[in-house]
Coordinates of C-alpha atoms in Angstrom, one line a residue:
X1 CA -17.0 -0.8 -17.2
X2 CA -17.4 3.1 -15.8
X3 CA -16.1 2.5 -12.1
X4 CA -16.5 5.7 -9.6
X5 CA -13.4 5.4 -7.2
X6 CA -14.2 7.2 -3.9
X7 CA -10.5 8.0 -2.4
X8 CA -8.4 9.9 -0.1
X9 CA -5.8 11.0 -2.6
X10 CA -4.7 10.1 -5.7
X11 CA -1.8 12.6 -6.4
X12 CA -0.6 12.7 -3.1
X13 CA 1.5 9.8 -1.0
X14 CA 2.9 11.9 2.1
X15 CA 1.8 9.9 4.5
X16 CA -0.8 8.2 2.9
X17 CA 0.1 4.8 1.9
X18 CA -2.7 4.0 0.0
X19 CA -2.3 5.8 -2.7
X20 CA 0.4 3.4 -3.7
X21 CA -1.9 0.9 -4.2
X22 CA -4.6 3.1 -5.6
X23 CA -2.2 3.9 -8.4
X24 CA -1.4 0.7 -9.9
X25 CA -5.0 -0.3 -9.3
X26 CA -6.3 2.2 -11.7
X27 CA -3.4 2.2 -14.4
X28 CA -4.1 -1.5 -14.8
X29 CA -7.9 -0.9 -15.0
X30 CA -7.3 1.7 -18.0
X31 CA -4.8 -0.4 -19.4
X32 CA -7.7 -2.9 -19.8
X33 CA -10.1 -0.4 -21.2
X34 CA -12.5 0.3 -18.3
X35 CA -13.7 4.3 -17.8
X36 CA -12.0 4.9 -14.3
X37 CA -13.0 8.7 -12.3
X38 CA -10.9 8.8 -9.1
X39 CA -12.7 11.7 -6.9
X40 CA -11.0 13.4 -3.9
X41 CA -11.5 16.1 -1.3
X42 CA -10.5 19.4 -2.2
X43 CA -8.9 20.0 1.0
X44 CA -7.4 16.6 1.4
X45 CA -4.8 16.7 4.0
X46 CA -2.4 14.3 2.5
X47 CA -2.1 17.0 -0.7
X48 CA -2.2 19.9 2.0
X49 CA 0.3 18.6 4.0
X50 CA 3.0 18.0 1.3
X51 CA 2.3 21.3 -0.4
X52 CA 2.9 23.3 2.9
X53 CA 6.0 20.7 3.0
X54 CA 7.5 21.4 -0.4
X55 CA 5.4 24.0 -2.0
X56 CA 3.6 23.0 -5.2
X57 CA 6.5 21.0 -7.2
X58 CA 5.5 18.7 -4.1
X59 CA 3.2 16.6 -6.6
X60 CA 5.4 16.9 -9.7
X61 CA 6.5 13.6 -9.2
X62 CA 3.2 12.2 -9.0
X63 CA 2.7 13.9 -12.7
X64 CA 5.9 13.1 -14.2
X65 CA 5.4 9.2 -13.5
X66 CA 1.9 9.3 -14.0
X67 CA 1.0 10.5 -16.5
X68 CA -1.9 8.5 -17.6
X69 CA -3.9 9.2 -14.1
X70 CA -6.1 12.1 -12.5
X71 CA -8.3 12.8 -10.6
X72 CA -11.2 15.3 -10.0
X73 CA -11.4 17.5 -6.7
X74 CA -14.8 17.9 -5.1
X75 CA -16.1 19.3 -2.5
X76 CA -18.3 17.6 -0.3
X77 CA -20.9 20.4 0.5
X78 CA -21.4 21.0 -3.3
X79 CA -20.7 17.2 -4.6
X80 CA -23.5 15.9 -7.3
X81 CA -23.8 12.5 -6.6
X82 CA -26.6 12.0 -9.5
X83 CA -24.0 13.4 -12.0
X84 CA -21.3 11.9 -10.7
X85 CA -22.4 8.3 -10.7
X86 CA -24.6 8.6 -13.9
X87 CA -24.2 5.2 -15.7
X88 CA -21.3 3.9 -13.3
X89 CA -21.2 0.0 -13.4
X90 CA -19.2 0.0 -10.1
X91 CA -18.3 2.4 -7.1
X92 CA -15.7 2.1 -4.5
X93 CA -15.5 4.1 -1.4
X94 CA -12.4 3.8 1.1
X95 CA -12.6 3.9 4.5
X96 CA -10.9 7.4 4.9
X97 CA -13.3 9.1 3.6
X98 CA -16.2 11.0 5.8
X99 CA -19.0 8.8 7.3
X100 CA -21.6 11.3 6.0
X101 CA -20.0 10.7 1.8
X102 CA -19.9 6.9 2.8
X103 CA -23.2 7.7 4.3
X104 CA -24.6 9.2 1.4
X105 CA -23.5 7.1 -1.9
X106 CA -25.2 4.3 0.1
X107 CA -28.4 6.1 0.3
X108 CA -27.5 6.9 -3.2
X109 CA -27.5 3.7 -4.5
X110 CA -30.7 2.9 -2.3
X111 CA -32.3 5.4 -4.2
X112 CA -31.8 5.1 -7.2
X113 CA -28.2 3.9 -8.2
X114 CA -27.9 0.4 -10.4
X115 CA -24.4 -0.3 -10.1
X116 CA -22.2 -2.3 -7.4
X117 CA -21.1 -0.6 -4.1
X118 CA -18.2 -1.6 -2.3
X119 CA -16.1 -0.5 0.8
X120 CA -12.5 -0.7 1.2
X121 CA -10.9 -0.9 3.7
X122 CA -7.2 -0.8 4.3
X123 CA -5.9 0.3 7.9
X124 CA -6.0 -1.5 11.6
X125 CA -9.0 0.6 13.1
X126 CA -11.6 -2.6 12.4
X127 CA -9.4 -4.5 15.3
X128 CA -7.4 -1.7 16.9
X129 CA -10.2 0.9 17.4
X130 CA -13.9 -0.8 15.9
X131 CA -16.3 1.6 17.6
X132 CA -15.0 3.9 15.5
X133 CA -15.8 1.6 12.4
X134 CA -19.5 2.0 13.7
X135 CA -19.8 5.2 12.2
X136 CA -19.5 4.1 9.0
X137 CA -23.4 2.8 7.5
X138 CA -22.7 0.0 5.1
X139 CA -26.1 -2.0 5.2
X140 CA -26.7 -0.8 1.2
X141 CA -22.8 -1.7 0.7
X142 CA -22.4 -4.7 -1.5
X143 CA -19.7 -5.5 0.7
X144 CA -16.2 -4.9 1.6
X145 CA -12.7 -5.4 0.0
X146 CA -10.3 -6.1 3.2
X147 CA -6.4 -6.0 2.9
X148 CA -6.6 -8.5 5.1
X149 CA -7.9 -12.0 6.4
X150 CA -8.1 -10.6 9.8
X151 CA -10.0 -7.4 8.7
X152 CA -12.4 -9.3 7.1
X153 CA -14.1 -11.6 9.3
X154 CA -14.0 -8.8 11.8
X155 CA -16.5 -7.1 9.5
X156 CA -19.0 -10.0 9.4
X157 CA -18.2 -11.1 12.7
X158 CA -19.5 -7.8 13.7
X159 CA -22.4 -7.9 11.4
X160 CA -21.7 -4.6 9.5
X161 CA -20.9 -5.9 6.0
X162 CA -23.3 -8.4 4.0
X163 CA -20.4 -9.9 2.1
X164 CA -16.3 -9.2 2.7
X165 CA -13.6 -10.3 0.6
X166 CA -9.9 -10.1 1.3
X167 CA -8.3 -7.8 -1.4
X168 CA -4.3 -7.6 0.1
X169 CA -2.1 -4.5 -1.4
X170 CA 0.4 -5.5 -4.4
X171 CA 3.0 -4.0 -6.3
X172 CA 2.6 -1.6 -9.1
X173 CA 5.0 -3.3 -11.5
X174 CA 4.9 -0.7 -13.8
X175 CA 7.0 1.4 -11.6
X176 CA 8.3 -0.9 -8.8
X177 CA 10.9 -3.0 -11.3
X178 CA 14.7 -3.1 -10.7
X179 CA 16.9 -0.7 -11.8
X180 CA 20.6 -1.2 -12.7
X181 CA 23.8 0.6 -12.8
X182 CA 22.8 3.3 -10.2
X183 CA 25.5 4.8 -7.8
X184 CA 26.1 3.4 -4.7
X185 CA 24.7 6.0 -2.3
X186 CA 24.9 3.1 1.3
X187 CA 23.9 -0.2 2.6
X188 CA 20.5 0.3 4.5
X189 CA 17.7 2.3 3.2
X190 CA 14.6 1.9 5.5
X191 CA 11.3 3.7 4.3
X192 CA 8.6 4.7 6.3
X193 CA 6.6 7.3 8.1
X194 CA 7.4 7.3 12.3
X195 CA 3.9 6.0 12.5
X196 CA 2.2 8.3 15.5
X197 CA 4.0 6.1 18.1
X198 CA 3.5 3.1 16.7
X199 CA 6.5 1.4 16.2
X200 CA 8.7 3.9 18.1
X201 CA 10.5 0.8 20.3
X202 CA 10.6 -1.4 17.3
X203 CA 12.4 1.6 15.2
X204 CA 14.8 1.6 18.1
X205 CA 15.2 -2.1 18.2
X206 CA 15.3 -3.0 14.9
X207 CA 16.7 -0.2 13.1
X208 CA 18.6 2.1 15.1
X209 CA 20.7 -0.1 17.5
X210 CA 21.6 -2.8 14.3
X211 CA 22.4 -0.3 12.3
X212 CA 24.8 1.8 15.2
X213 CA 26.4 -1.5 15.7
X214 CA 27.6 -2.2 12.6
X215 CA 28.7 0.9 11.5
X216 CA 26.3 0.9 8.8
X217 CA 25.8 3.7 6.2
X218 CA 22.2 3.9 6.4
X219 CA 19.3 6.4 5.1
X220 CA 15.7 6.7 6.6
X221 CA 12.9 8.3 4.6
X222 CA 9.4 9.3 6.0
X223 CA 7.7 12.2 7.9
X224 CA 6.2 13.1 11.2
X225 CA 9.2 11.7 12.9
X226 CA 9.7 14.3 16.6
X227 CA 12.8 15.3 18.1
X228 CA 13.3 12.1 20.2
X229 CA 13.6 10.1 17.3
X230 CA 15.7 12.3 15.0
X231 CA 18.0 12.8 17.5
X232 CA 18.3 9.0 18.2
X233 CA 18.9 8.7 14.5
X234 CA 21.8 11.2 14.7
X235 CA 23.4 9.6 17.7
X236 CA 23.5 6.1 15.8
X237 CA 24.8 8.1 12.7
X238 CA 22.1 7.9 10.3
X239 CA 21.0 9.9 7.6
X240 CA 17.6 11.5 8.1
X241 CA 16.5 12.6 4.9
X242 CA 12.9 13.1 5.3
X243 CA 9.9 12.9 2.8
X244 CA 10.3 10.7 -0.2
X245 CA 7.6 10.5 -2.9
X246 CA 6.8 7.1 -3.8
X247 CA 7.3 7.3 -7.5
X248 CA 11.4 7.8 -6.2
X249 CA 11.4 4.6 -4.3
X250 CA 12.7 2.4 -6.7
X251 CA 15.9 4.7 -7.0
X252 CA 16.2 4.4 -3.9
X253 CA 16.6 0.7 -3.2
X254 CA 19.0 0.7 -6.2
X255 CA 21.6 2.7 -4.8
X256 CA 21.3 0.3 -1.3
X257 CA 22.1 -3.2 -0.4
X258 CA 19.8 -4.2 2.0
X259 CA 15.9 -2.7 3.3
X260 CA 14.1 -3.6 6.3
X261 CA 10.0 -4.2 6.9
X262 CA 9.3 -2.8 10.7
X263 CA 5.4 -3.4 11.3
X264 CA 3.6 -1.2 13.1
X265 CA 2.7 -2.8 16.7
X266 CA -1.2 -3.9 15.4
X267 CA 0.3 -5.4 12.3
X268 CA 2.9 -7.3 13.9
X269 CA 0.4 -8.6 17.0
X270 CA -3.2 -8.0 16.0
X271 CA -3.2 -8.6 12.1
X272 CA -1.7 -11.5 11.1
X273 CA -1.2 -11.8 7.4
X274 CA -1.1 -8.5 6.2
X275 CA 2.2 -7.1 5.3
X276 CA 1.3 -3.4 4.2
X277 CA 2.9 -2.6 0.9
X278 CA 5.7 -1.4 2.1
X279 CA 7.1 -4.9 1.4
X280 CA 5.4 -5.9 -2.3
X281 CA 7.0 -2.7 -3.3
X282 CA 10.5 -3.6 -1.9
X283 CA 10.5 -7.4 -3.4
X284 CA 9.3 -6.0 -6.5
X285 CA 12.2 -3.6 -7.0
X286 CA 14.7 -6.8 -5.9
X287 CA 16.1 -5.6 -3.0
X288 CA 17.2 -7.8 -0.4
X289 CA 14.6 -7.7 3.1
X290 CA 14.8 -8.5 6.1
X291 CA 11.4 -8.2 8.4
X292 CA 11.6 -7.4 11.9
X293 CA 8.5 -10.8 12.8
X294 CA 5.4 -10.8 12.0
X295 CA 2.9 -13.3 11.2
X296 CA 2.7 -14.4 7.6
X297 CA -0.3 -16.3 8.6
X298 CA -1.7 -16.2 5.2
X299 CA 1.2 -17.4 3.4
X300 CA 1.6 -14.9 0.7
X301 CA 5.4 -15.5 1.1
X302 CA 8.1 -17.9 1.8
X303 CA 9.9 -16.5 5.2
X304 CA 13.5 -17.9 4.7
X305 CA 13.6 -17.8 0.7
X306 CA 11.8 -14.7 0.3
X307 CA 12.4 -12.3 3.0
X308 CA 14.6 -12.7 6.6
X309 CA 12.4 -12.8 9.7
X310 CA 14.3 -11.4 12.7
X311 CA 12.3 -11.5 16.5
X312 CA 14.6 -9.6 18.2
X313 CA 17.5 -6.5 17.5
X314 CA 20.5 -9.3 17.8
X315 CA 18.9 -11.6 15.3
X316 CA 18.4 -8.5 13.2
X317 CA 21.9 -7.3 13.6
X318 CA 23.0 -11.0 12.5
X319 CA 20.7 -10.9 9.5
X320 CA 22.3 -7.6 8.5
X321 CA 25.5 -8.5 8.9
X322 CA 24.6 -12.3 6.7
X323 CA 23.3 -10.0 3.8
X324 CA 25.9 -7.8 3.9
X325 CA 28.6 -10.2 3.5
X326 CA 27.4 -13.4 1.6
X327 CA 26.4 -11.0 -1.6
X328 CA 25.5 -14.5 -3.9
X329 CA 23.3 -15.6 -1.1
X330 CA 21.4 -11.6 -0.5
X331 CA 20.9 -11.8 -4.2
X332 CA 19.2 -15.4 -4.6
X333 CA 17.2 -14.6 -1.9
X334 CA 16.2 -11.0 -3.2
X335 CA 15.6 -13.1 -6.9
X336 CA 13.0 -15.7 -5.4
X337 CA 11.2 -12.3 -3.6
X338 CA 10.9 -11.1 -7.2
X339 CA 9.6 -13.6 -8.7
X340 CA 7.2 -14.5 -6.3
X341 CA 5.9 -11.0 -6.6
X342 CA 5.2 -11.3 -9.8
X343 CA 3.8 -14.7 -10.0
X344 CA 1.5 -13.6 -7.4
X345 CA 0.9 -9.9 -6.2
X346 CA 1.0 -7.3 -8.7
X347 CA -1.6 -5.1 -9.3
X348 CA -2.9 -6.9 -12.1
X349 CA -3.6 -9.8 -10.2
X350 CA -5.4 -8.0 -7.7
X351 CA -7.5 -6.8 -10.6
X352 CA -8.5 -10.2 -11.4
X353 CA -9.4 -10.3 -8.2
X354 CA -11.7 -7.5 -8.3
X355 CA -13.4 -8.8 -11.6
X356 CA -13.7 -11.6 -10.5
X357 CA -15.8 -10.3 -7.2
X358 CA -17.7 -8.1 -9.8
X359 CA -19.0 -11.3 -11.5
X360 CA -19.8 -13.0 -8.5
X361 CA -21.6 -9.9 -7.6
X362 CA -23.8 -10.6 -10.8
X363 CA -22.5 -8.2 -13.3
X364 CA -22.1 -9.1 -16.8
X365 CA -18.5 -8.9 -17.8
X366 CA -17.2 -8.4 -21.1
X367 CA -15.2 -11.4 -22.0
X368 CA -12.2 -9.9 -21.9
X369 CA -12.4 -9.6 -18.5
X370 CA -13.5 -13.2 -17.8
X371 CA -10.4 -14.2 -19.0
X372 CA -6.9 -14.4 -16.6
X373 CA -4.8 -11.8 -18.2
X374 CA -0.8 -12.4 -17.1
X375 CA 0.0 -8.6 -15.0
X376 CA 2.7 -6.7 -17.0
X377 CA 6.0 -6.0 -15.5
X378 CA 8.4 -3.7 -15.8
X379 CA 11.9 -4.3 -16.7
X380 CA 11.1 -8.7 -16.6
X381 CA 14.6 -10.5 -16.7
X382 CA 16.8 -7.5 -14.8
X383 CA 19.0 -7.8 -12.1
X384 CA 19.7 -4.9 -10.0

């Protein structure tokens, strides 16, 4: 197939989680053979704010780990719609984009455009904020691709998708694997961006007090955190070490014992089942987690065997202190994680998905493609 991808960034990650995702979804489509073109905004702010950051060599990660993607920069006054989706089988637009592009490929396809349309959708705004979501025209949409059960019946709840399936994040195998023999560099390694006041009390219940009660040796990574909350990070004696591109993750959890999952507040009360892929990408890279609670209402895990679930900081402190000490019992745990990731949510299974939404869409699919490949992983039978 020639698939059009319609996204916010490709090379860039700071503080755009999607692109993880995004990543693995393409390498696995060119793996199989399809024609992928990943088109971006020339002045997206994800690439802008991480060159201002860290001046070009900002995306050299990006390049020295993927290789094998790129994508082209347009600009939207100037963008050739009729060139750019000549002979496409299948375009995909996600929600950050500008209403007027979303707008216009669906006029687009009205027009004159033979190939399947879909919308993706990936963040809380459908529930959180969904008269926002209004300004989005999908009525010549195929449908959309939610990363979440909740997400997805809001849309036809609401009436403003035809057809919605839910597509969750995964694991890009192919770079989230475990890695052995790396230095020690602590015990707790939490990832994530501050999250514009999102989680700001969980952060402090979860993360800082545990971690200032134990004594722990602990690293955070992620921008747009303010003074309040670097400061409380000093004062419990953590490491602050700011922006980490995602292709360094991995490294990351090798040199710790022990990651956490803190939800944003809408995740962790107004979207049950979706993890974010914060998560996938931990259990992939067999680390042991613990998850401050939230609602695994779709059961993509097993809470207990999987992942620790803690509702409150003194159950988290416990859980840290459990992993910490019973090693044997942090490593089965962090082995059953890994397998079920990739039994179940790596990018090539989400891949399947997709083709198998394409079919049902009508399209003809080459048999290759009709048939259940098993996802590739990266460094199968490893221990950390």
């Amino acid at each position: 197939m020639r698939i059009a991808l319609f996204y916010h960034s490709l090379v860039s990650d700071w503080n755009h989680g999607n692109a993880h995702f995004l990543r693995g979804v393409v390498g696995e489509l060119k793996a199989r053979g399809h024609d992928v073109r990943v088109y971006e905004p020339a002045n997206a702010w994800s690439v802008t704010n991480l060159v201002a950051d860290h001046g070009p060599g900002g995306l050299e990660p990006f390049h020295r780990v993927y290789r094998h993607l790129a994508s082209d920069a347009y600009d939207a006054d100037s963008l050739d719609l009729d060139a750019v989706l000549a002979d496409v089988d299948l375009v995909i637009v996600h929600e950050w984009n500008e209403p007027a592009l979303v707008a216009r490929i669906g006029e687009h396809r009205a027009a004159r455009g033979r190939y399947a349309l879909l919308f993706h959708d990936t963040h809380h705004r459908m529930v959180s904020v969904p008269e926002q979501m209004q300004a989005y025209d999908l009525s010549r949409y195929d449908g959309v691709l939610a990363f979440g059960e909740v997400i997805r019946r809001a849309y036809l709840n609401r009436g403003m998708a035809r057809a919605a399936w839910t597509w969750h994040e995964a694991a890009d195998t192919r770079v989230f694997y475990p890695r052995q023999g790396r230095p020690r560099a602590g015990e707790l390694v939490w990832i994530g961006n501050f999250g514009d006041g999102e989680r700001g009390d969980e952060l402090d219940e979860f993360l800082i007090d545990p971690a200032r009660r134990l004594g722990l040796q602990a690293t955070v990574y992620g921008v747009r955190y303010p003074p309040q909350a670097l400061a409380a990070l000093a004062r419990a004696g953590i490491r602050y070490a700011g922006y980490l591109p995602n292709p360094d993750v991995p490294e990351a959890f090798a040199r710790h014992d022990v990651t956490l999952h803190i939800p944003r507040r809408y995740y962790a009360r107004q979207l049950p089942g979706i993890p974010t892929i914060r998560p996938f990408e931990a259990m992939a890279c067999g680390i042991p987690l613990i998850s401050a609670v939230w609602d695994d209402a779709e059961q993509l895990f097993t809470p207990g065997r999987d992942y620790l679930v803690a509702r409150d900081g003194g159950e988290m402190t416990a859980h840290l202190r459990r992993v910490l000490q019973d090693r044997h019992g942090a490593r089965a745990m962090a082995d059953h994680a890994l397998r079920t990731i990739r039994q179940r949510h790596t990018c090539a299974h989400r891949v399947n998905g997709l083709l198998e939404i394409c079919h049902e869409l009508g399209m003809a699919m080459p048999a290759r493609d009709r048939v259940r490949r098993r996802p590739l992983v990266m460094g199968e039978g490893h221990s950390r």
